[in-house]
Amino acid sequence: MIYQGTARNPVTELILHCADTRPEWMAGNPLVEKVAEIRRWHVQQRGWRDIGYHWVIDRDGTVAPGRRETEIGAHVENHNRGTLGICLLGGFGASADDLFEKNFTQAQATAVNRLIAEIKGRTMIRKVSGHNDYAKKACPGFEIRSAGFGI
Ligand SMILES: [Zn+2]
């Protein structure tokens, strides 16, 4: 199991997000630099102590860590405890009910499925959700269940 924070909340849910970036955003830069840029947005512009997400998935399916899994994230109001935030790069201008393929790549779909399976091997995941399941937002720019990620 993964436990978060001093209260040791067990992680039981994954919540998907998008970065709301254009497909070509920072293309050619390594993913670590893109993660560093998102971290700057969250720390300098929003005043958070770290990037809000635990994992970031690039357009080519590369996965990089964000905030440590054992720390409570900052990605969905009132649903940060016991959840991990996974952010897909892309999704600029997306709608909540777009098809996954409209805004994201096949490599990202494969990477999401792999990451979900890998985390399930380490903690008891009961649910995979999208930000738009909890807020009136487009994020992550598709419906989790119709995209085949929901459980
Ligand atoms: Zn989101």
Tab-separated table of N, CA and C and ligand atoms in Angstrom:
chain	number	residue	atom	x	y	z
A	1	MET	N	0.833	-1.203	0.000
A	1	MET	CA	0.000	0.000	0.000
A	1	MET	C	0.867	1.252	0.000
A	2	ILE	N	0.330	2.307	-0.598
A	2	ILE	CA	0.978	3.618	-0.539
A	2	ILE	C	0.189	4.437	0.483
A	3	TYR	N	0.891	5.044	1.424
A	3	TYR	CA	0.235	5.883	2.425
A	3	TYR	C	0.723	7.311	2.282
A	4	GLN	N	-0.200	8.260	2.458
A	4	GLN	CA	0.161	9.664	2.252
A	4	GLN	C	0.085	10.493	3.530
A	5	GLY	N	1.079	11.338	3.668
A	5	GLY	CA	1.057	12.355	4.722
A	5	GLY	C	1.223	11.773	6.112
A	6	THR	N	1.202	12.660	7.083
A	6	THR	CA	1.392	12.220	8.464
A	6	THR	C	0.205	11.399	8.949
A	7	ALA	N	-0.987	11.603	8.350
A	7	ALA	CA	-2.165	10.811	8.729
A	7	ALA	C	-2.131	9.432	8.057
A	8	ARG	N	-1.171	9.237	7.165
A	8	ARG	CA	-1.001	7.967	6.446
A	8	ARG	C	-2.292	7.487	5.785
A	9	ASN	N	-2.896	8.354	4.988
A	9	ASN	CA	-4.082	7.978	4.214
A	9	ASN	C	-3.669	6.969	3.149
A	10	PRO	N	-4.346	5.797	3.091
A	10	PRO	CA	-4.003	4.849	2.031
A	10	PRO	C	-4.462	5.361	0.670
A	11	VAL	N	-3.649	5.150	-0.349
A	11	VAL	CA	-4.018	5.566	-1.707
A	11	VAL	C	-4.930	4.508	-2.312
A	12	THR	N	-6.160	4.921	-2.688
A	12	THR	CA	-7.132	3.973	-3.230
A	12	THR	C	-7.704	4.433	-4.570
A	13	GLU	N	-7.261	5.573	-5.069
A	13	GLU	CA	-7.858	6.099	-6.292
A	13	GLU	C	-6.823	6.848	-7.127
A	14	LEU	N	-6.991	6.733	-8.442
A	14	LEU	CA	-6.162	7.500	-9.376
A	14	LEU	C	-7.054	8.498	-10.084
A	15	ILE	N	-6.584	9.714	-10.262
A	15	ILE	CA	-7.378	10.745	-10.932
A	15	ILE	C	-6.560	11.309	-12.091
A	16	LEU	N	-7.142	11.231	-13.294
A	16	LEU	CA	-6.439	11.677	-14.497
A	16	LEU	C	-6.713	13.147	-14.792
A	17	HIS	N	-5.670	13.794	-15.312
A	17	HIS	CA	-5.719	15.211	-15.674
A	17	HIS	C	-5.028	15.412	-17.019
A	18	CYS	N	-5.220	16.631	-17.566
A	18	CYS	CA	-4.374	17.030	-18.684
A	18	CYS	C	-3.693	18.349	-18.298
A	19	ALA	N	-2.599	18.642	-19.003
A	19	ALA	CA	-1.837	19.858	-18.708
A	19	ALA	C	-2.428	21.081	-19.395
A	20	ASP	N	-3.422	20.871	-20.290
A	20	ASP	CA	-4.018	21.972	-21.047
A	20	ASP	C	-2.955	22.670	-21.902
A	21	THR	N	-2.054	21.880	-22.452
A	21	THR	CA	-0.996	22.405	-23.320
A	21	THR	C	-1.266	21.988	-24.762
A	22	ARG	N	-0.720	22.745	-25.704
A	22	ARG	CA	-0.838	22.397	-27.125
A	22	ARG	C	0.026	21.169	-27.412
A	23	PRO	N	-0.316	20.412	-28.472
A	23	PRO	CA	0.448	19.183	-28.772
A	23	PRO	C	1.952	19.437	-28.906
A	24	GLU	N	2.331	20.598	-29.439
A	24	GLU	CA	3.748	20.861	-29.712
A	24	GLU	C	4.456	21.571	-28.549
A	25	TRP	N	3.773	21.726	-27.426
A	25	TRP	CA	4.336	22.452	-26.291
A	25	TRP	C	5.682	21.855	-25.838
A	26	MET	N	6.741	22.679	-25.834
A	26	MET	CA	8.092	22.287	-25.402
A	26	MET	C	8.598	21.033	-26.114
A	27	ALA	N	8.098	20.822	-27.343
A	27	ALA	CA	8.535	19.647	-28.108
A	27	ALA	C	10.042	19.684	-28.280
A	28	GLY	N	10.682	18.550	-28.140
A	28	GLY	CA	12.124	18.470	-28.279
A	28	GLY	C	12.862	18.585	-26.958
A	29	ASN	N	12.163	19.042	-25.918
A	29	ASN	CA	12.774	19.111	-24.590
A	29	ASN	C	12.514	17.808	-23.845
A	30	PRO	N	13.445	17.394	-23.003
A	30	PRO	CA	13.197	16.185	-22.209
A	30	PRO	C	12.025	16.389	-21.256
A	31	LEU	N	11.358	15.275	-20.944
A	31	LEU	CA	10.184	15.361	-20.078
A	31	LEU	C	10.514	15.998	-18.726
A	32	VAL	N	11.688	15.743	-18.195
A	32	VAL	CA	12.031	16.342	-16.888
A	32	VAL	C	11.952	17.860	-16.937
A	33	GLU	N	12.277	18.462	-18.095
A	33	GLU	CA	12.195	19.923	-18.197
A	33	GLU	C	10.742	20.398	-18.276
A	34	LYS	N	9.883	19.576	-18.895
A	34	LYS	CA	8.454	19.922	-18.944
A	34	LYS	C	7.844	19.820	-17.540
A	35	VAL	N	8.252	18.783	-16.815
A	35	VAL	CA	7.778	18.627	-15.426
A	35	VAL	C	8.257	19.820	-14.594
A	36	ALA	N	9.507	20.239	-14.822
A	36	ALA	CA	10.044	21.396	-14.085
A	36	ALA	C	9.245	22.655	-14.393
A	37	GLU	N	8.800	22.800	-15.641
A	37	GLU	CA	8.008	23.972	-16.024
A	37	GLU	C	6.640	23.945	-15.337
A	38	ILE	N	5.989	22.796	-15.314
A	38	ILE	CA	4.691	22.681	-14.622
A	38	ILE	C	4.884	22.934	-13.124
A	39	ARG	N	5.995	22.428	-12.587
A	39	ARG	CA	6.303	22.685	-11.164
A	39	ARG	C	6.429	24.188	-10.910
A	40	ARG	N	7.072	24.908	-11.848
A	40	ARG	CA	7.187	26.368	-11.701
A	40	ARG	C	5.811	27.032	-11.683
A	41	TRP	N	4.899	26.573	-12.566
A	41	TRP	CA	3.542	27.155	-12.578
A	41	TRP	C	2.899	26.975	-11.206
A	42	HIS	N	3.030	25.765	-10.670
A	42	HIS	CA	2.325	25.449	-9.423
A	42	HIS	C	2.970	26.123	-8.202
A	43	VAL	N	4.297	26.195	-8.212
A	43	VAL	CA	4.999	26.759	-7.049
A	43	VAL	C	5.008	28.289	-7.117
A	44	GLN	N	5.398	28.833	-8.292
A	44	GLN	CA	5.556	30.292	-8.371
A	44	GLN	C	4.230	31.012	-8.602
A	45	GLN	N	3.358	30.440	-9.434
A	45	GLN	CA	2.115	31.145	-9.750
A	45	GLN	C	1.008	30.835	-8.752
A	46	ARG	N	0.956	29.589	-8.273
A	46	ARG	CA	-0.128	29.241	-7.358
A	46	ARG	C	0.307	29.206	-5.905
A	47	GLY	N	1.624	29.233	-5.677
A	47	GLY	CA	2.123	29.254	-4.303
A	47	GLY	C	2.082	27.909	-3.611
A	48	TRP	N	2.000	26.811	-4.393
A	48	TRP	CA	2.016	25.482	-3.772
A	48	TRP	C	3.441	25.108	-3.451
A	49	ARG	N	3.605	24.083	-2.599
A	49	ARG	CA	4.984	23.736	-2.197
A	49	ARG	C	5.683	22.866	-3.219
A	50	ASP	N	4.924	22.280	-4.159
A	50	ASP	CA	5.515	21.410	-5.177
A	50	ASP	C	4.512	21.292	-6.328
A	51	ILE	N	4.929	20.619	-7.414
A	51	ILE	CA	3.993	20.314	-8.493
A	51	ILE	C	2.797	19.568	-7.884
A	52	GLY	N	1.604	19.823	-8.422
A	52	GLY	CA	0.403	19.216	-7.845
A	52	GLY	C	0.220	17.741	-8.159
A	53	TYR	N	0.770	17.290	-9.303
A	53	TYR	CA	0.564	15.914	-9.784
A	53	TYR	C	1.664	14.970	-9.319
A	54	HIS	N	1.330	13.689	-9.245
A	54	HIS	CA	2.321	12.673	-8.863
A	54	HIS	C	3.051	12.077	-10.069
A	55	TRP	N	2.353	12.071	-11.219
A	55	TRP	CA	2.952	11.502	-12.425
A	55	TRP	C	2.594	12.369	-13.624
A	56	VAL	N	3.507	12.443	-14.590
A	56	VAL	CA	3.275	13.203	-15.813
A	56	VAL	C	3.607	12.296	-17.002
A	57	ILE	N	2.722	12.286	-17.993
A	57	ILE	CA	2.895	11.423	-19.174
A	57	ILE	C	3.032	12.293	-20.422
A	58	ASP	N	4.176	12.145	-21.079
A	58	ASP	CA	4.474	12.953	-22.268
A	58	ASP	C	3.720	12.415	-23.490
A	59	ARG	N	3.790	13.169	-24.588
A	59	ARG	CA	3.098	12.811	-25.831
A	59	ARG	C	3.579	11.477	-26.398
A	60	ASP	N	4.852	11.161	-26.150
A	60	ASP	CA	5.422	9.917	-26.680
A	60	ASP	C	5.289	8.746	-25.708
A	61	GLY	N	4.538	8.957	-24.625
A	61	GLY	CA	4.308	7.875	-23.662
A	61	GLY	C	5.345	7.788	-22.554
A	62	THR	N	6.336	8.662	-22.592
A	62	THR	CA	7.327	8.698	-21.509
A	62	THR	C	6.639	9.140	-20.217
A	63	VAL	N	7.017	8.520	-19.108
A	63	VAL	CA	6.408	8.834	-17.815
A	63	VAL	C	7.482	9.375	-16.874
A	64	ALA	N	7.155	10.447	-16.168
A	64	ALA	CA	8.100	11.005	-15.193
A	64	ALA	C	7.355	11.308	-13.894
A	65	PRO	N	8.062	11.167	-12.759
A	65	PRO	CA	7.425	11.463	-11.487
A	65	PRO	C	7.297	12.955	-11.240
A	66	GLY	N	6.279	13.322	-10.484
A	66	GLY	CA	6.102	14.698	-10.033
A	66	GLY	C	6.293	14.731	-8.530
A	67	ARG	N	5.218	15.056	-7.815
A	67	ARG	CA	5.281	15.036	-6.352
A	67	ARG	C	5.422	13.585	-5.872
A	68	ARG	N	6.083	13.378	-4.757
A	68	ARG	CA	6.226	12.008	-4.243
A	68	ARG	C	4.858	11.421	-3.907
A	69	GLU	N	4.687	10.136	-4.199
A	69	GLU	CA	3.398	9.457	-3.971
A	69	GLU	C	3.000	9.433	-2.504
A	70	THR	N	3.986	9.527	-1.623
A	70	THR	CA	3.697	9.482	-0.191
A	70	THR	C	3.297	10.853	0.355
A	71	GLU	N	3.219	11.844	-0.549
A	71	GLU	CA	2.742	13.169	-0.145
A	71	GLU	C	1.378	13.426	-0.778
A	72	ILE	N	0.508	14.091	-0.045
A	72	ILE	CA	-0.814	14.442	-0.565
A	72	ILE	C	-0.625	15.442	-1.704
A	73	GLY	N	-1.276	15.177	-2.837
A	73	GLY	CA	-1.115	16.036	-3.999
A	73	GLY	C	-1.989	17.269	-3.948
A	74	ALA	N	-1.986	18.017	-5.047
A	74	ALA	CA	-2.833	19.199	-5.190
A	74	ALA	C	-3.356	19.155	-6.620
A	75	HIS	N	-4.456	18.414	-6.832
A	75	HIS	CA	-4.966	18.272	-8.205
A	75	HIS	C	-6.477	18.262	-8.306
A	76	VAL	N	-7.194	17.881	-7.247
A	76	VAL	CA	-8.661	17.969	-7.257
A	76	VAL	C	-9.133	18.431	-5.888
A	77	GLU	N	-9.825	19.563	-5.875
A	77	GLU	CA	-10.322	20.088	-4.613
A	77	GLU	C	-11.161	19.025	-3.889
A	78	ASN	N	-10.879	18.820	-2.629
A	78	ASN	CA	-11.577	17.876	-1.748
A	78	ASN	C	-11.345	16.403	-2.064
A	79	HIS	N	-10.485	16.114	-3.038
A	79	HIS	CA	-10.184	14.706	-3.363
A	79	HIS	C	-8.684	14.475	-3.463
A	80	ASN	N	-7.917	15.219	-2.718
A	80	ASN	CA	-6.458	15.044	-2.773
A	80	ASN	C	-5.945	13.975	-1.816
A	81	ARG	N	-6.693	13.696	-0.767
A	81	ARG	CA	-6.245	12.687	0.200
A	81	ARG	C	-6.558	11.288	-0.305
A	82	GLY	N	-5.545	10.442	-0.318
A	82	GLY	CA	-5.760	9.054	-0.737
A	82	GLY	C	-5.868	8.880	-2.237
A	83	THR	N	-5.454	9.878	-2.999
A	83	THR	CA	-5.488	9.778	-4.460
A	83	THR	C	-4.119	10.153	-5.032
A	84	LEU	N	-3.871	9.685	-6.248
A	84	LEU	CA	-2.692	10.116	-6.994
A	84	LEU	C	-3.168	10.846	-8.237
A	85	GLY	N	-2.547	11.960	-8.554
A	85	GLY	CA	-2.877	12.725	-9.754
A	85	GLY	C	-1.928	12.375	-10.891
A	86	ILE	N	-2.499	11.995	-12.028
A	86	ILE	CA	-1.715	11.643	-13.216
A	86	ILE	C	-2.059	12.647	-14.308
A	87	CYS	N	-1.051	13.337	-14.821
A	87	CYS	CA	-1.288	14.407	-15.801
A	87	CYS	C	-0.759	14.031	-17.183
A	88	LEU	N	-1.634	14.096	-18.175
A	88	LEU	CA	-1.246	13.870	-19.569
A	88	LEU	C	-0.910	15.211	-20.211
A	89	LEU	N	0.229	15.288	-20.876
A	89	LEU	CA	0.553	16.518	-21.599
A	89	LEU	C	-0.350	16.595	-22.830
A	90	GLY	N	-0.825	17.822	-23.094
A	90	GLY	CA	-1.775	18.028	-24.179
A	90	GLY	C	-3.113	18.449	-23.611
A	91	GLY	N	-4.143	18.370	-24.438
A	91	GLY	CA	-5.492	18.673	-23.968
A	91	GLY	C	-5.901	20.125	-24.112
A	92	PHE	N	-5.059	20.952	-24.747
A	92	PHE	CA	-5.420	22.361	-24.916
A	92	PHE	C	-6.727	22.476	-25.714
A	93	GLY	N	-7.690	23.211	-25.182
A	93	GLY	CA	-8.955	23.432	-25.870
A	93	GLY	C	-9.887	22.238	-25.890
A	94	ALA	N	-9.560	21.198	-25.133
A	94	ALA	CA	-10.383	19.979	-25.133
A	94	ALA	C	-11.707	20.205	-24.403
A	95	SER	N	-12.693	19.366	-24.726
A	95	SER	CA	-13.966	19.351	-24.010
A	95	SER	C	-14.024	18.095	-23.143
A	96	ALA	N	-14.897	18.146	-22.129
A	96	ALA	CA	-15.010	17.038	-21.172
A	96	ALA	C	-15.398	15.732	-21.842
A	97	ASP	N	-16.125	15.826	-22.965
A	97	ASP	CA	-16.629	14.602	-23.603
A	97	ASP	C	-15.965	14.309	-24.953
A	98	ASP	N	-14.808	14.905	-25.180
A	98	ASP	CA	-14.063	14.564	-26.401
A	98	ASP	C	-13.627	13.099	-26.352
A	99	LEU	N	-13.413	12.525	-27.542
A	99	LEU	CA	-12.785	11.208	-27.602
A	99	LEU	C	-11.325	11.371	-27.191
A	100	PHE	N	-10.789	10.378	-26.484
A	100	PHE	CA	-9.387	10.415	-26.054
A	100	PHE	C	-8.468	10.735	-27.231
A	101	GLU	N	-8.721	10.079	-28.362
A	101	GLU	CA	-7.848	10.190	-29.544
A	101	GLU	C	-7.810	11.600	-30.126
A	102	LYS	N	-8.827	12.401	-29.808
A	102	LYS	CA	-8.849	13.743	-30.387
A	102	LYS	C	-7.712	14.603	-29.830
A	103	ASN	N	-7.367	14.407	-28.561
A	103	ASN	CA	-6.395	15.289	-27.906
A	103	ASN	C	-5.117	14.607	-27.425
A	104	PHE	N	-5.115	13.276	-27.462
A	104	PHE	CA	-3.960	12.547	-26.915
A	104	PHE	C	-3.528	11.448	-27.874
A	105	THR	N	-2.340	10.898	-27.615
A	105	THR	CA	-1.744	9.928	-28.531
A	105	THR	C	-1.978	8.488	-28.067
A	106	GLN	N	-1.819	7.570	-29.014
A	106	GLN	CA	-1.914	6.144	-28.683
A	106	GLN	C	-0.831	5.769	-27.665
A	107	ALA	N	0.366	6.369	-27.811
A	107	ALA	CA	1.451	6.086	-26.856
A	107	ALA	C	1.046	6.513	-25.443
A	108	GLN	N	0.284	7.584	-25.342
A	108	GLN	CA	-0.187	8.022	-24.018
A	108	GLN	C	-1.219	7.046	-23.452
A	109	ALA	N	-2.107	6.526	-24.323
A	109	ALA	CA	-3.103	5.544	-23.870
A	109	ALA	C	-2.399	4.307	-23.316
A	110	THR	N	-1.393	3.834	-24.044
A	110	THR	CA	-0.627	2.667	-23.594
A	110	THR	C	0.058	2.966	-22.263
A	111	ALA	N	0.656	4.151	-22.162
A	111	ALA	CA	1.379	4.525	-20.936
A	111	ALA	C	0.428	4.641	-19.745
A	112	VAL	N	-0.768	5.193	-19.963
A	112	VAL	CA	-1.749	5.304	-18.866
A	112	VAL	C	-2.115	3.910	-18.369
A	113	ASN	N	-2.408	3.008	-19.306
A	113	ASN	CA	-2.787	1.649	-18.904
A	113	ASN	C	-1.657	0.950	-18.149
A	114	ARG	N	-0.433	1.140	-18.621
A	114	ARG	CA	0.733	0.534	-17.945
A	114	ARG	C	0.919	1.106	-16.554
A	115	LEU	N	0.799	2.425	-16.447
A	115	LEU	CA	1.008	3.075	-15.144
A	115	LEU	C	-0.072	2.649	-14.154
A	116	ILE	N	-1.324	2.580	-14.616
A	116	ILE	CA	-2.420	2.134	-13.740
A	116	ILE	C	-2.121	0.718	-13.240
A	117	ALA	N	-1.724	-0.169	-14.153
A	117	ALA	CA	-1.439	-1.561	-13.774
A	117	ALA	C	-0.275	-1.630	-12.789
A	118	GLU	N	0.738	-0.811	-13.039
A	118	GLU	CA	1.931	-0.820	-12.183
A	118	GLU	C	1.574	-0.333	-10.775
A	119	ILE	N	0.769	0.717	-10.682
A	119	ILE	CA	0.395	1.249	-9.360
A	119	ILE	C	-0.526	0.265	-8.641
A	120	LYS	N	-1.411	-0.384	-9.397
A	120	LYS	CA	-2.304	-1.392	-8.796
A	120	LYS	C	-1.507	-2.510	-8.143
A	121	GLY	N	-0.319	-2.779	-8.653
A	121	GLY	CA	0.538	-3.801	-8.066
A	121	GLY	C	1.124	-3.383	-6.729
A	122	ARG	N	1.021	-2.078	-6.411
A	122	ARG	CA	1.628	-1.562	-5.192
A	122	ARG	C	0.628	-1.052	-4.171
A	123	THR	N	-0.600	-0.806	-4.581
A	123	THR	CA	-1.601	-0.297	-3.641
A	123	THR	C	-2.991	-0.724	-4.116
A	124	MET	N	-3.975	-0.675	-3.219
A	124	MET	CA	-5.320	-1.177	-3.518
A	124	MET	C	-6.159	-0.106	-4.224
A	125	ILE	N	-6.050	-0.029	-5.541
A	125	ILE	CA	-6.814	0.971	-6.283
A	125	ILE	C	-8.250	0.477	-6.475
A	126	ARG	N	-9.201	1.277	-5.989
A	126	ARG	CA	-10.619	0.927	-6.114
A	126	ARG	C	-11.292	1.696	-7.243
A	127	LYS	N	-10.656	2.777	-7.678
A	127	LYS	CA	-11.328	3.659	-8.621
A	127	LYS	C	-10.316	4.432	-9.460
A	128	VAL	N	-10.638	4.598	-10.743
A	128	VAL	CA	-9.865	5.507	-11.599
A	128	VAL	C	-10.862	6.548	-12.104
A	129	SER	N	-10.573	7.808	-11.867
A	129	SER	CA	-11.511	8.882	-12.193
A	129	SER	C	-10.827	9.934	-13.050
A	130	GLY	N	-11.641	10.850	-13.560
A	130	GLY	CA	-11.120	12.029	-14.238
A	130	GLY	C	-11.453	13.247	-13.408
A	131	HIS	N	-10.678	14.288	-13.565
A	131	HIS	CA	-10.943	15.536	-12.854
A	131	HIS	C	-12.399	15.971	-13.075
A	132	ASN	N	-12.889	15.745	-14.314
A	132	ASN	CA	-14.263	16.172	-14.640
A	132	ASN	C	-15.345	15.322	-13.963
A	133	ASP	N	-14.953	14.255	-13.265
A	133	ASP	CA	-15.922	13.524	-12.442
A	133	ASP	C	-16.219	14.296	-11.152
A	134	TYR	N	-15.325	15.211	-10.793
A	134	TYR	CA	-15.453	15.930	-9.515
A	134	TYR	C	-15.630	17.431	-9.649
A	135	ALA	N	-15.443	17.944	-10.853
A	135	ALA	CA	-15.538	19.390	-11.040
A	135	ALA	C	-16.109	19.677	-12.418
A	136	LYS	N	-16.749	20.805	-12.556
A	136	LYS	CA	-17.280	21.217	-13.849
A	136	LYS	C	-16.140	21.744	-14.685
A	137	LYS	N	-15.306	20.828	-15.139
A	137	LYS	CA	-14.137	21.200	-15.928
A	137	LYS	C	-14.024	20.265	-17.110
A	138	ALA	N	-13.305	20.706	-18.136
A	138	ALA	CA	-13.044	19.830	-19.283
A	138	ALA	C	-12.006	18.772	-18.926
A	139	CYS	N	-11.066	19.125	-18.067
A	139	CYS	CA	-9.951	18.243	-17.678
A	139	CYS	C	-10.447	16.863	-17.247
A	140	PRO	N	-9.915	15.761	-17.765
A	140	PRO	CA	-8.714	15.667	-18.601
A	140	PRO	C	-8.958	15.798	-20.110
A	141	GLY	N	-10.187	16.132	-20.521
A	141	GLY	CA	-10.439	16.288	-21.952
A	141	GLY	C	-10.976	15.025	-22.603
A	142	PHE	N	-11.531	14.124	-21.788
A	142	PHE	CA	-12.229	12.921	-22.266
A	142	PHE	C	-12.987	12.343	-21.075
A	143	GLU	N	-13.894	11.398	-21.375
A	143	GLU	CA	-14.618	10.708	-20.297
A	143	GLU	C	-13.846	9.447	-19.954
A	144	ILE	N	-13.521	9.321	-18.688
A	144	ILE	CA	-12.690	8.186	-18.250
A	144	ILE	C	-13.271	6.844	-18.672
A	145	ARG	N	-14.565	6.634	-18.469
A	145	ARG	CA	-15.141	5.328	-18.749
A	145	ARG	C	-15.212	5.036	-20.249
A	146	SER	N	-15.595	6.030	-21.046
A	146	SER	CA	-15.652	5.745	-22.476
A	146	SER	C	-14.257	5.575	-23.064
A	147	ALA	N	-13.234	6.146	-22.398
A	147	ALA	CA	-11.856	5.965	-22.864
A	147	ALA	C	-11.296	4.612	-22.420
A	148	GLY	N	-12.031	3.917	-21.537
A	148	GLY	CA	-11.619	2.570	-21.138
A	148	GLY	C	-10.680	2.517	-19.957
A	149	PHE	N	-10.510	3.633	-19.239
A	149	PHE	CA	-9.589	3.634	-18.096
A	149	PHE	C	-10.305	3.437	-16.762
A	150	GLY	N	-11.595	3.649	-16.722
A	150	GLY	CA	-12.317	3.645	-15.447
A	150	GLY	C	-12.470	2.252	-14.857
A	151	ILE	N	-12.427	2.162	-13.545
A	151	ILE	CA	-12.788	0.922	-12.868
A	151	ILE	C	-13.679	1.283	-11.694
B	1	ZN	ZN	-7.298	18.484	-13.804
